[in-house]
Amino acid sequence: MDLAYLRAHPEHLPTFLTHQRIRETPVSGGDICVASRLTLDDGHSVFAKTWPEHAGRPLPEGFFAAEAAGLRWLREAGAVPVPEVVVALPELLALDWVEPGEPTPAAAERFGAELAALHRAGAPALGAEWTGFIGALPQDNTPDSGPWPEWFARRRLLPYLRMSVDNGALAGVRAALVEQVVDRIGELGGDEPPARIHGDLWPGNLLWGADERVWLVDPAAHGGHRETDLAQLALFGGAPHLDRILAAYQEVWPLADGWRERIPLHQLHLLLVHTALFGAAYADAVGSAARAALQGDRRATVDG
């Protein structure tokens, strides 16, 4: 099987994999799916993702279709590089292979400018036209005219707060702090028209390529607030050269006043997703982000 054949007959890929007729090399990383590099007969490689058989739960309907739709939508903007979708099947997703490289200041600066251009491409509404997922969890993408603060509370905070309370990850003071954020959201969030955002832009979803560019992978793409992407870049240790990314972004499309104080608010969504998915290990981070959002804590900077 070569790339031309695969593009013409994507539905044949599972059969070729089952009968081990394609060289398959495991790829590390990721908490949800099994990833591998597939080397085709013409020497071309693709990156493939499948749902693990040992996951303990069935593959959610539309899971890979949602990721494919988000990748294509981000790629259509012609701003940040996004791997091309080669195969999108209910049980499998395959993308053009991107050769990894090392983070550099020059790549970071280029990425910052390109991310601003991506966001500026905009979206017709908050949400998206396809079913949403973030990690393995459903994410309500029902198109909405906003305003953004109320939408963010209703669609991006409350569902994952409820899941986190139900699974025992959040309780007491921490849950109450998030509820206060929801109640005061109109005071805390700076409303803006919908931007075209990645939606799950923690540093692990940046692929630093050998071509000296930063590629976007694993999106939960939708129309949202551009500050959400930037705030997520500061989570879990922060993206390499984050100061260069932000400076280049600001040169292309300056952020609204108060954006630094809103970082914890925007981070709260992804932190709640983590308590919903992985439990109480992230409860302290949720509580700290909610408290900082309520206080407008100036100590909550892009350094995380």
Coordinates of C-alpha atoms in Angstrom, one line a residue:
M1 CA 0.0 0.0 0.0
D2 CA 1.4 3.4 -1.0
L3 CA 0.1 6.9 -0.2
A4 CA -1.9 7.2 -3.4
Y5 CA -3.6 3.9 -2.8
L6 CA -4.4 4.8 0.8
R7 CA -5.9 8.2 -0.3
A8 CA -8.1 6.4 -2.9
H9 CA -9.1 3.5 -0.6
P10 CA -8.9 4.7 3.0
E11 CA -11.4 2.1 4.1
H12 CA -8.8 -0.6 3.4
L13 CA -6.4 0.5 6.1
P14 CA -7.8 -1.5 9.0
T15 CA -7.6 -4.7 6.9
F16 CA -4.0 -4.1 6.0
L17 CA -3.2 -3.4 9.7
T18 CA -5.0 -6.6 10.8
H19 CA -3.0 -8.7 8.4
Q20 CA 0.2 -6.9 9.3
R21 CA 0.9 -5.8 5.7
I22 CA 2.1 -2.3 6.8
R23 CA 5.1 -1.6 9.0
E24 CA 3.8 -0.3 12.3
T25 CA 6.0 1.4 14.9
P26 CA 4.5 2.4 18.3
V27 CA 4.6 6.1 19.1
S28 CA 4.7 7.2 22.8
G29 CA 2.5 9.9 24.3
G30 CA -1.2 10.4 24.8
D31 CA -3.6 9.2 27.6
I32 CA -6.6 8.3 25.5
C33 CA -5.6 6.5 22.2
V34 CA -3.0 4.1 20.9
A35 CA -0.7 5.8 18.5
S36 CA 1.6 4.4 15.8
R37 CA 3.7 5.4 12.8
L38 CA 2.7 3.5 9.7
T39 CA 5.4 3.3 7.0
L40 CA 3.9 2.7 3.5
D41 CA 5.5 0.9 0.5
D42 CA 6.6 4.2 -1.1
G43 CA 8.4 5.2 2.1
H44 CA 5.8 7.7 3.1
S45 CA 4.6 7.7 6.8
V46 CA 1.3 8.4 8.4
F47 CA 0.4 8.9 12.1
A48 CA -2.4 6.6 13.1
K49 CA -4.7 6.7 16.2
T50 CA -7.0 3.9 17.4
W51 CA -9.2 3.4 20.5
P52 CA -7.5 0.9 22.9
E53 CA -9.2 -2.4 23.3
H54 CA -8.4 -2.3 27.0
A55 CA -10.0 1.1 27.6
G56 CA -12.8 -0.4 29.6
R57 CA -15.4 1.5 27.7
P58 CA -16.6 1.5 24.1
L59 CA -15.4 4.0 21.5
P60 CA -17.7 7.0 21.7
E61 CA -19.7 7.5 18.5
G62 CA -18.3 10.2 16.3
F63 CA -15.0 10.4 18.3
F64 CA -12.5 10.3 15.4
A65 CA -14.9 12.2 13.1
A66 CA -14.9 15.1 15.5
E67 CA -11.1 15.3 15.6
A68 CA -10.9 15.0 11.8
A69 CA -13.5 17.9 11.4
G70 CA -11.6 20.0 13.9
L71 CA -8.2 19.4 12.2
R72 CA -9.7 20.2 8.7
W73 CA -11.3 23.4 10.0
L74 CA -8.1 24.6 11.6
R75 CA -6.1 23.7 8.5
E76 CA -8.6 25.7 6.3
A77 CA -7.4 28.9 7.9
G78 CA -4.0 28.5 6.3
A79 CA -2.3 29.9 9.4
V80 CA -0.7 27.5 11.8
P81 CA 0.4 24.2 10.2
V82 CA -1.9 21.3 10.9
P83 CA -1.3 17.7 9.7
E84 CA -3.5 16.7 6.8
V85 CA -6.2 14.1 7.5
V86 CA -5.4 11.1 5.3
V87 CA -7.9 8.6 6.7
A88 CA -10.9 9.3 8.9
L89 CA -12.9 6.1 9.8
P90 CA -15.2 5.5 12.8
E91 CA -12.5 3.3 14.4
L92 CA -9.3 5.0 13.2
L93 CA -7.7 8.3 12.3
A94 CA -4.6 8.7 10.2
L95 CA -2.7 11.9 9.5
D96 CA 0.2 12.9 7.4
W97 CA 3.4 12.3 9.4
V98 CA 5.3 15.3 10.8
E99 CA 8.9 14.7 11.6
P100 CA 9.6 16.0 15.1
G101 CA 12.3 18.5 16.0
E102 CA 13.4 20.6 18.9
P103 CA 11.8 23.8 20.2
T104 CA 13.6 26.9 19.2
P105 CA 13.0 30.6 19.8
A106 CA 12.5 31.3 16.1
A107 CA 9.9 28.6 15.8
A108 CA 8.1 29.9 18.9
E109 CA 8.0 33.5 17.4
R110 CA 6.6 32.2 14.1
F111 CA 4.0 30.1 15.9
G112 CA 2.9 33.1 18.0
A113 CA 2.2 35.2 14.9
E114 CA 0.5 32.2 13.1
L115 CA -1.7 31.5 16.1
A116 CA -2.9 35.1 16.1
A117 CA -3.7 34.6 12.4
L118 CA -5.6 31.4 13.1
H119 CA -7.7 33.1 15.8
R120 CA -8.4 36.0 13.5
A121 CA -9.9 33.6 10.9
G122 CA -12.9 33.6 13.3
A123 CA -15.9 31.3 13.6
P124 CA -19.6 31.8 12.7
A125 CA -20.6 31.2 16.3
L126 CA -19.4 29.9 19.6
G127 CA -19.2 26.1 19.4
A128 CA -19.0 24.2 16.1
E129 CA -21.1 22.3 13.5
W130 CA -19.8 18.9 14.7
T131 CA -20.1 16.9 17.8
G132 CA -17.4 17.8 20.3
F133 CA -15.0 15.8 22.5
I134 CA -12.2 16.9 24.8
G135 CA -10.0 13.9 25.7
A136 CA -12.5 11.1 26.0
L137 CA -15.3 13.3 27.3
P138 CA -18.1 14.8 25.3
Q139 CA -18.1 18.5 24.8
D140 CA -21.2 20.4 23.9
N141 CA -20.5 22.2 20.6
T142 CA -24.1 23.4 20.0
P143 CA -23.6 26.7 18.0
D144 CA -24.5 29.6 20.2
S145 CA -24.5 33.4 19.6
G146 CA -23.3 34.1 23.1
P147 CA -22.3 36.3 24.9
W148 CA -19.1 34.4 25.6
P149 CA -19.0 34.6 29.4
E150 CA -22.4 32.9 29.9
W151 CA -21.7 30.4 27.2
F152 CA -18.3 29.5 28.8
A153 CA -20.0 28.9 32.1
R154 CA -22.8 26.9 30.7
R155 CA -21.0 24.8 28.1
R156 CA -17.4 24.6 29.4
L157 CA -17.4 24.9 33.2
L158 CA -20.7 23.5 34.6
P159 CA -20.7 20.1 32.7
Y160 CA -17.2 19.2 34.0
L161 CA -17.9 20.5 37.4
R162 CA -20.8 18.2 37.7
M163 CA -18.8 15.2 36.4
S164 CA -16.0 16.0 38.9
V165 CA -18.5 16.2 41.8
D166 CA -20.2 13.0 40.7
N167 CA -16.9 11.1 40.5
G168 CA -15.8 12.4 43.9
A169 CA -12.9 14.5 42.6
L170 CA -14.3 17.8 43.8
A171 CA -16.3 18.6 46.9
G172 CA -16.7 21.2 49.6
V173 CA -14.7 24.5 49.2
R174 CA -13.2 23.7 45.8
A175 CA -16.6 22.9 44.2
A176 CA -18.1 26.0 45.9
L177 CA -15.3 28.2 44.4
V178 CA -16.1 27.0 40.9
E179 CA -19.8 27.6 41.5
Q180 CA -18.9 31.2 42.5
V181 CA -16.9 31.6 39.3
V182 CA -20.0 30.5 37.3
D183 CA -22.2 32.9 39.3
R184 CA -19.9 35.8 38.7
I185 CA -18.9 35.0 35.2
G186 CA -20.3 38.2 33.8
E187 CA -17.9 40.2 35.9
L188 CA -14.8 38.0 35.2
G189 CA -14.8 37.3 31.5
G190 CA -14.0 39.7 28.7
D191 CA -16.4 39.2 25.9
E192 CA -15.1 39.0 22.3
P193 CA -16.4 37.7 19.0
P194 CA -15.8 34.0 18.4
A195 CA -12.2 33.1 17.4
R196 CA -11.1 30.0 15.6
I197 CA -9.4 28.1 18.5
H198 CA -7.7 24.8 19.1
G199 CA -9.6 24.4 22.4
D200 CA -7.2 21.9 24.1
L201 CA -3.9 23.8 23.6
W202 CA -1.9 22.5 26.5
P203 CA 1.8 22.2 25.7
G204 CA 1.6 18.5 24.8
N205 CA -0.6 19.3 21.8
L206 CA 2.1 21.4 20.2
L207 CA 4.3 19.4 17.8
W208 CA 7.7 21.1 17.3
G209 CA 8.7 20.0 13.8
A210 CA 12.0 19.4 12.2
D211 CA 10.9 22.0 9.7
E212 CA 11.3 24.7 12.4
R213 CA 7.5 25.2 12.6
V214 CA 5.0 24.4 15.4
W215 CA 2.2 22.1 14.3
L216 CA -1.2 21.8 16.0
V217 CA -2.4 18.3 17.0
D218 CA -5.3 16.7 19.0
P219 CA -7.7 19.6 18.9
A220 CA -11.0 20.2 20.5
A221 CA -11.6 22.9 17.9
H222 CA -14.5 25.3 18.1
G223 CA -15.4 28.9 18.0
G224 CA -14.4 30.3 21.4
H225 CA -12.3 33.0 23.1
R226 CA -8.7 33.4 21.9
E227 CA -7.5 33.9 25.4
T228 CA -8.5 30.3 26.2
D229 CA -5.8 28.9 23.9
L230 CA -3.1 31.2 25.2
A231 CA -4.0 30.4 28.9
Q232 CA -3.8 26.7 28.2
L233 CA -0.3 27.1 26.8
A234 CA 0.8 28.1 30.3
L235 CA -0.5 24.9 31.9
F236 CA 1.5 21.9 33.1
G237 CA 4.9 23.5 33.0
G238 CA 4.2 25.8 30.1
A239 CA 5.1 25.7 26.4
P240 CA 8.8 26.1 25.5
H241 CA 9.7 29.8 24.8
L242 CA 6.2 30.9 25.9
D243 CA 7.4 34.5 26.3
R244 CA 8.4 34.5 22.6
I245 CA 5.1 33.0 21.6
L246 CA 3.1 35.7 23.4
A247 CA 5.3 38.6 22.3
A248 CA 4.9 37.6 18.6
Y249 CA 1.2 37.1 19.1
Q250 CA 0.8 40.5 20.6
E251 CA 2.6 42.1 17.7
V252 CA 0.0 40.7 15.3
W253 CA -3.1 41.0 17.4
P254 CA -2.8 42.7 20.8
L255 CA -4.8 41.2 23.6
A256 CA -7.5 43.1 25.5
D257 CA -6.6 44.8 28.7
G258 CA -6.8 42.5 31.7
W259 CA -5.9 39.4 29.8
R260 CA -3.3 38.3 32.4
E261 CA -5.8 38.5 35.2
R262 CA -8.2 36.3 33.2
I263 CA -5.6 33.5 32.7
P264 CA -6.9 31.4 35.6
L265 CA -10.5 31.7 34.4
H266 CA -9.6 30.3 31.0
Q267 CA -7.5 27.6 32.5
L268 CA -10.3 26.4 34.7
H269 CA -12.1 24.6 31.8
L270 CA -9.2 22.3 31.1
L271 CA -8.4 21.7 34.7
L272 CA -12.0 20.7 35.4
V273 CA -11.8 18.3 32.4
H274 CA -8.8 16.7 34.2
T275 CA -10.7 16.2 37.5
A276 CA -13.6 14.8 35.5
L277 CA -11.2 12.4 33.6
F278 CA -8.4 11.6 36.1
G279 CA -9.8 12.4 39.5
A280 CA -8.7 14.3 42.6
A281 CA -5.1 14.6 41.7
Y282 CA -6.0 17.9 39.9
A283 CA -8.4 19.1 42.6
D284 CA -5.9 21.5 44.2
A285 CA -5.2 23.1 40.8
V286 CA -8.9 23.6 40.2
G287 CA -9.3 25.2 43.5
S288 CA -6.3 27.5 43.0
A289 CA -7.5 28.6 39.5
A290 CA -11.0 29.3 40.7
R291 CA -9.8 31.3 43.7
A292 CA -7.4 33.3 41.4
A293 CA -10.1 33.9 38.9
L294 CA -12.3 35.3 41.6
Q295 CA -9.6 37.5 43.0
G296 CA -8.1 38.7 39.7
D297 CA -4.9 37.4 41.2
R298 CA -2.0 39.2 39.5
R299 CA 0.3 36.4 40.6
A300 CA -1.5 34.0 38.2
T301 CA 0.8 34.8 35.2
V302 CA 1.7 33.0 32.0
D303 CA 4.3 31.2 34.0
G304 CA 1.5 29.0 35.3

